[in-house]
Amino acid sequence: MEMTTLPKPRQPELKTALPGPKTAEIMARDAQHLSTSYMRPYPFVPDHGEGVWLTDVDGNTMLDFFAGIAVSTTGHAHPHVVQAVQEQITKFSHVCLTDYPQEITTSLAERLVKHVERPGEKWRVFLGNSGAEAVEAAVKLARNHTGRTHVISTMGSFHGRTYGAITLTGSKTKYKRGFGPLLPNVSHVPYPNPFRPPLGSTPETCGQAVIDHIESLFVGILPADEVAAIIIEPMQGEGGYIVPPADFLPKLRALCDKYGIMLIFDEVQAGMGRTGKMFSFQQFEQYGDVQPDIITLAKGIASGLPISAMLAKESVMTWPVGSHGSTFGGNPVAAAAAHATLDLLEGEVKHPGCGESLMENAAQVGAYIMAELKKMQAEFPFLGDVRGQGLFIGLEFVKPDGSPDGKLRDRASLAMFGKGLLNLDCGEAVIRISPPLILTREEAETGLKIMRETLASLN
Ligand SMILES: Cc1ncc(COP(=O)(O)O)c(C=O)c1O
């Protein structure tokens, strides 16, 4: 791998000479003993992290622009999170929330619902360990509450790897091949992608086209009164970091109201402040009513500790005592990390150089990155689309005829990695930019410089 010299960042010096001997040795052992299903896109074995920087076992320091798939909200080893975890673990690390209440999880639930409750509308929270568990809980609740069985999901979606969740997932066939039979009574409809509008629509009409498509199913194929829920990512993650048109979510809310269908927003990847608001659907509130019935959260909620949440309107969370639970779900140490993460996201605790709150920082630094990438798009014709909101940004690579160029994306991604930028692909030909929300403008500049150099080298 090539070495690059970059201006000295404020934090540890970027240093890449990959793969070093310890990396190679651990990767060889990993290949011997760990699951054959794990992907290993690049030779990287982390040793420790600080802020947005990760240092590997050979002493190479990388700038983290993927945050462990949009998880490390507060960066690595944030002192406020570390302290919260240490304090809780010396008290107790498990009792079982399914059986006994704990103040730390009660107050976490109270804090989470404050971001969604409206006057006269109470919400409740179920806590799990992973995104897939939150999705499973959401679908079980929707079925239990409505007494209906069918669920509609979207093409290109990702909802997790458990049986229910892979059934709902619509992004890659490899997630399903050889695993069937899956959950019955699940249908997929197109996602309104303005860059590649489905159903013969245009960027402006793709939202309405998807709504019309769903209603056409209700005429001849699927009785609407058997549909328990529509589950959708308000901004699609794994499928390519796609932002739907402004009119789509209000229209989807209205459609669900018309037929008594539960609207589930899967905020596992785009939620928790990443787009500049606590939940990504809130970016669309200015265009109409987009309040869902159920929300799923995980990833960024606790800066890397495993906890997830399924939030539902009190009027919807009607499943009976004992009908759902989890041994580890709502673990108090993870809940302490979630509180510390929320302190920083909401601005109760300030992170130096990040303005009033990490949510505000995500909006500002994200807007700066987006503006710089738009300039690159004008310069490099193979950069077909630059899209997103806050620090949820996708770069789509295209061939001269406009079709997705996955091979070029792979070359770009590997070259960026070689220059010290940890990044991750998604969709068919997209690189996602999902750094920790503590990313400063100066650190963003370092990443953008690597991206520009890479794109220029592809020309
Ligand atoms: C939108 C969305 N939902 C659910 C999941 C599943 O989360 P987990 O891997 O924690 O089960 C993911 C993971 O990428 C996701 O992006």
GROMACS .gro file of C-alpha atoms in nm, residues 152-365:
model
  214
  152ILE     CA    1  -4.487  -0.444   0.329
  153SER     CA    2  -4.118  -0.356   0.303
  154THR     CA    3  -3.908  -0.187   0.034
  155MET     CA    4  -3.659  -0.297  -0.230
  156GLY     CA    5  -3.302  -0.203  -0.140
  157SER     CA    6  -3.383  -0.204   0.231
  158PHE     CA    7  -3.178  -0.360   0.508
  159HIS     CA    8  -3.343  -0.456   0.835
  160GLY     CA    9  -3.107  -0.718   0.982
  161ARG     CA   10  -3.010  -1.086   0.974
  162THR     CA   11  -3.261  -1.271   1.190
  163TYR     CA   12  -3.535  -1.463   1.008
  164GLY     CA   13  -3.801  -1.194   1.023
  165ALA     CA   14  -3.548  -0.920   0.946
  166ILE     CA   15  -3.390  -1.093   0.644
  167THR     CA   16  -3.734  -1.156   0.504
  168LEU     CA   17  -3.802  -0.781   0.520
  169THR     CA   18  -3.457  -0.697   0.381
  170GLY     CA   19  -3.456  -0.620   0.009
  171SER     CA   20  -3.100  -0.519  -0.072
  172LYS     CA   21  -2.902  -0.833  -0.165
  173THR     CA   22  -3.002  -1.190  -0.250
  174LYS     CA   23  -2.695  -1.328  -0.070
  175TYR     CA   24  -2.865  -1.246   0.261
  176LYS     CA   25  -3.144  -1.492   0.172
  177ARG     CA   26  -2.993  -1.754  -0.057
  178GLY     CA   27  -2.998  -2.097   0.105
  179PHE     CA   28  -3.172  -1.978   0.422
  180GLY     CA   29  -3.537  -2.031   0.336
  181PRO     CA   30  -3.817  -2.078   0.406
  182LEU     CA   31  -3.848  -1.723   0.529
  183LEU     CA   32  -4.139  -1.543   0.695
  184PRO     CA   33  -4.464  -1.570   0.500
  185ASN     CA   34  -4.683  -1.271   0.411
  186VAL     CA   35  -4.413  -1.015   0.327
  187SER     CA   36  -4.416  -0.803   0.007
  188HIS     CA   37  -4.158  -0.559  -0.128
  189VAL     CA   38  -4.234  -0.236  -0.313
  190PRO     CA   39  -3.984   0.000  -0.483
  191TYR     CA   40  -3.809   0.269  -0.275
  192PRO     CA   41  -3.855   0.620  -0.419
  193ASN     CA   42  -3.496   0.688  -0.526
  194PRO     CA   43  -3.484   1.027  -0.700
  195PHE     CA   44  -3.153   0.941  -0.871
  196ARG     CA   45  -3.293   0.620  -1.020
  197PRO     CA   46  -3.670   0.678  -1.017
  198PRO     CA   47  -3.866   0.351  -1.020
  199LEU     CA   48  -4.187   0.258  -1.208
  200GLY     CA   49  -4.118   0.487  -1.503
  201SER     CA   50  -4.141   0.796  -1.281
  202THR     CA   51  -3.923   1.109  -1.256
  203PRO     CA   52  -3.724   1.245  -0.958
  204GLU     CA   53  -4.022   1.471  -0.882
  205THR     CA   54  -4.295   1.207  -0.919
  206CYS     CA   55  -4.124   0.895  -0.777
  207GLY     CA   56  -4.280   0.936  -0.431
  208GLN     CA   57  -4.634   0.948  -0.570
  209ALA     CA   58  -4.552   0.659  -0.808
  210VAL     CA   59  -4.463   0.432  -0.513
  211ILE     CA   60  -4.779   0.535  -0.325
  212ASP     CA   61  -4.988   0.458  -0.636
  213HIS     CA   62  -4.810   0.123  -0.672
  214ILE     CA   63  -4.895   0.023  -0.313
  215GLU     CA   64  -5.260   0.121  -0.366
  216SER     CA   65  -5.270  -0.081  -0.688
  217LEU     CA   66  -5.166  -0.389  -0.486
  218PHE     CA   67  -5.466  -0.329  -0.261
  219VAL     CA   68  -5.700  -0.342  -0.562
  220GLY     CA   69  -5.614  -0.681  -0.706
  221ILE     CA   70  -5.346  -0.863  -0.507
  222LEU     CA   71  -5.331  -0.786  -0.137
  223PRO     CA   72  -5.631  -0.704   0.084
  224ALA     CA   73  -5.538  -0.380   0.263
  225ASP     CA   74  -5.724  -0.496   0.574
  226GLU     CA   75  -5.475  -0.783   0.608
  227VAL     CA   76  -5.172  -0.552   0.610
  228ALA     CA   77  -5.037  -0.502   0.962
  229ALA     CA   78  -4.749  -0.268   0.879
  230ILE     CA   79  -4.535  -0.090   0.627
  231ILE     CA   80  -4.172  -0.084   0.739
  232ILE     CA   81  -3.935   0.163   0.575
  233GLU     CA   82  -3.608   0.345   0.634
  234PRO     CA   83  -3.697   0.718   0.611
  235MET     CA   84  -3.353   0.751   0.449
  236GLN     CA   85  -3.229   0.426   0.302
  237GLY     CA   86  -2.890   0.312   0.438
  238GLU     CA   87  -2.744  -0.015   0.311
  239GLY     CA   88  -2.935   0.030  -0.018
  240GLY     CA   89  -2.726   0.335  -0.111
  241TYR     CA   90  -2.776   0.628   0.133
  242ILE     CA   91  -3.088   0.748  -0.047
  243VAL     CA   92  -3.304   1.044   0.054
  244PRO     CA   93  -3.665   1.013  -0.072
  245PRO     CA   94  -3.847   1.314  -0.222
  246ALA     CA   95  -4.002   1.560   0.025
  247ASP     CA   96  -4.364   1.461  -0.043
  248PHE     CA   97  -4.317   1.086   0.002
  249LEU     CA   98  -4.329   1.028   0.379
  250PRO     CA   99  -4.634   1.255   0.438
  251LYS     CA  100  -4.813   1.064   0.160
  252LEU     CA  101  -4.711   0.730   0.309
  253ARG     CA  102  -4.843   0.841   0.650
  254ALA     CA  103  -5.174   0.937   0.490
  255LEU     CA  104  -5.193   0.602   0.308
  256CYS     CA  105  -5.137   0.410   0.633
  257ASP     CA  106  -5.407   0.620   0.806
  258LYS     CA  107  -5.652   0.545   0.525
  259TYR     CA  108  -5.614   0.167   0.563
  260GLY     CA  109  -5.540   0.133   0.938
  261ILE     CA  110  -5.182   0.015   0.871
  262MET     CA  111  -4.901   0.064   1.126
  263LEU     CA  112  -4.618   0.281   0.990
  264ILE     CA  113  -4.279   0.158   1.114
  265PHE     CA  114  -3.976   0.381   1.059
  266ASP     CA  115  -3.650   0.190   1.079
  267GLU     CA  116  -3.411   0.456   1.210
  268VAL     CA  117  -3.137   0.206   1.298
  269GLN     CA  118  -2.882   0.358   1.058
  270ALA     CA  119  -2.996   0.716   0.991
  271GLY     CA  120  -3.130   0.794   1.339
  272MET     CA  121  -2.964   0.921   1.658
  273GLY     CA  122  -2.862   1.264   1.534
  274ARG     CA  123  -2.671   1.152   1.224
  275THR     CA  124  -2.874   1.363   0.978
  276GLY     CA  125  -2.874   1.668   1.207
  277LYS     CA  126  -3.204   1.583   1.379
  278MET     CA  127  -3.256   1.311   1.637
  279PHE     CA  128  -3.453   1.095   1.389
  280SER     CA  129  -3.413   1.120   1.012
  281PHE     CA  130  -3.791   1.128   0.950
  282GLN     CA  131  -3.797   1.460   1.137
  283GLN     CA  132  -3.620   1.617   0.838
  284PHE     CA  133  -3.955   1.581   0.657
  285GLU     CA  134  -4.181   1.730   0.926
  286GLN     CA  135  -4.184   2.062   0.740
  287TYR     CA  136  -4.368   1.892   0.451
  288GLY     CA  137  -4.657   1.739   0.645
  289ASP     CA  138  -4.749   1.484   0.911
  290VAL     CA  139  -4.481   1.214   0.916
  291GLN     CA  140  -4.530   1.082   1.270
  292PRO     CA  141  -4.487   0.702   1.258
  293ASP     CA  142  -4.656   0.452   1.490
  294ILE     CA  143  -4.338   0.259   1.569
  295ILE     CA  144  -3.965   0.349   1.551
  296THR     CA  145  -3.663   0.118   1.563
  297LEU     CA  146  -3.326   0.241   1.690
  298ALA     CA  147  -2.986   0.077   1.744
  299LYS     CA  148  -2.637   0.146   1.599
  300GLY     CA  149  -2.558   0.505   1.707
  301ILE     CA  150  -2.762   0.496   2.026
  302ALA     CA  151  -2.480   0.407   2.270
  303SER     CA  152  -2.150   0.483   2.091
  304GLY     CA  153  -2.076   0.115   2.026
  305LEU     CA  154  -2.225  -0.062   2.327
  306PRO     CA  155  -2.496  -0.307   2.222
  307ILE     CA  156  -2.844  -0.177   2.292
  308SER     CA  157  -3.148  -0.115   2.072
  309ALA     CA  158  -3.489   0.036   2.119
  310MET     CA  159  -3.832  -0.011   1.972
  311LEU     CA  160  -4.048   0.292   2.043
  312ALA     CA  161  -4.425   0.275   1.993
  313LYS     CA  162  -4.723   0.496   2.059
  314GLU     CA  163  -4.886   0.399   2.389
  315SER     CA  164  -5.210   0.331   2.198
  316VAL     CA  165  -5.019   0.075   1.986
  317MET     CA  166  -4.811  -0.096   2.253
  318THR     CA  167  -5.093  -0.321   2.362
  319TRP     CA  168  -4.918  -0.661   2.373
  320PRO     CA  169  -4.985  -0.841   2.703
  321VAL     CA  170  -4.752  -0.897   3.000
  322GLY     CA  171  -4.489  -1.164   2.927
  323SER     CA  172  -4.555  -1.172   2.552
  324HIS     CA  173  -4.213  -1.031   2.460
  325GLY     CA  174  -3.882  -0.988   2.642
  326SER     CA  175  -3.506  -1.045   2.635
  327THR     CA  176  -3.244  -1.168   2.883
  328PHE     CA  177  -2.982  -0.907   2.797
  329GLY     CA  178  -3.200  -0.640   2.634
  330GLY     CA  179  -3.164  -0.298   2.794
  331ASN     CA  180  -2.836  -0.390   2.960
  332PRO     CA  181  -2.754  -0.125   3.223
  333VAL     CA  182  -2.391  -0.072   3.114
  334ALA     CA  183  -2.505  -0.017   2.755
  335ALA     CA  184  -2.784   0.208   2.889
  336ALA     CA  185  -2.521   0.418   3.072
  337ALA     CA  186  -2.335   0.459   2.740
  338ALA     CA  187  -2.665   0.557   2.575
  339HIS     CA  188  -2.723   0.828   2.840
  340ALA     CA  189  -2.369   0.962   2.787
  341THR     CA  190  -2.422   0.958   2.409
  342LEU     CA  191  -2.751   1.147   2.448
  343ASP     CA  192  -2.579   1.403   2.678
  344LEU     CA  193  -2.346   1.487   2.388
  345LEU     CA  194  -2.608   1.461   2.113
  346GLU     CA  195  -2.850   1.692   2.295
  347GLY     CA  196  -2.574   1.931   2.406
  348GLU     CA  197  -2.614   1.876   2.780
  349VAL     CA  198  -2.243   1.795   2.770
  350LYS     CA  199  -2.044   1.988   2.509
  351HIS     CA  200  -1.773   1.832   2.297
  352PRO     CA  201  -1.492   2.083   2.232
  353GLY     CA  202  -1.503   2.226   1.878
  354CYS     CA  203  -1.847   2.083   1.802
  355GLY     CA  204  -2.075   2.380   1.871
  356GLU     CA  205  -2.382   2.348   2.093
  357SER     CA  206  -2.441   1.976   2.037
  358LEU     CA  207  -2.327   1.681   1.826
  359MET     CA  208  -2.656   1.699   1.637
  360GLU     CA  209  -2.579   2.057   1.541
  361ASN     CA  210  -2.223   1.955   1.450
  362ALA     CA  211  -2.352   1.674   1.226
  363ALA     CA  212  -2.568   1.928   1.039
  364GLN     CA  213  -2.288   2.184   0.999
  365VAL     CA  214  -1.992   1.960   0.918
   0.00000   0.00000   0.00000
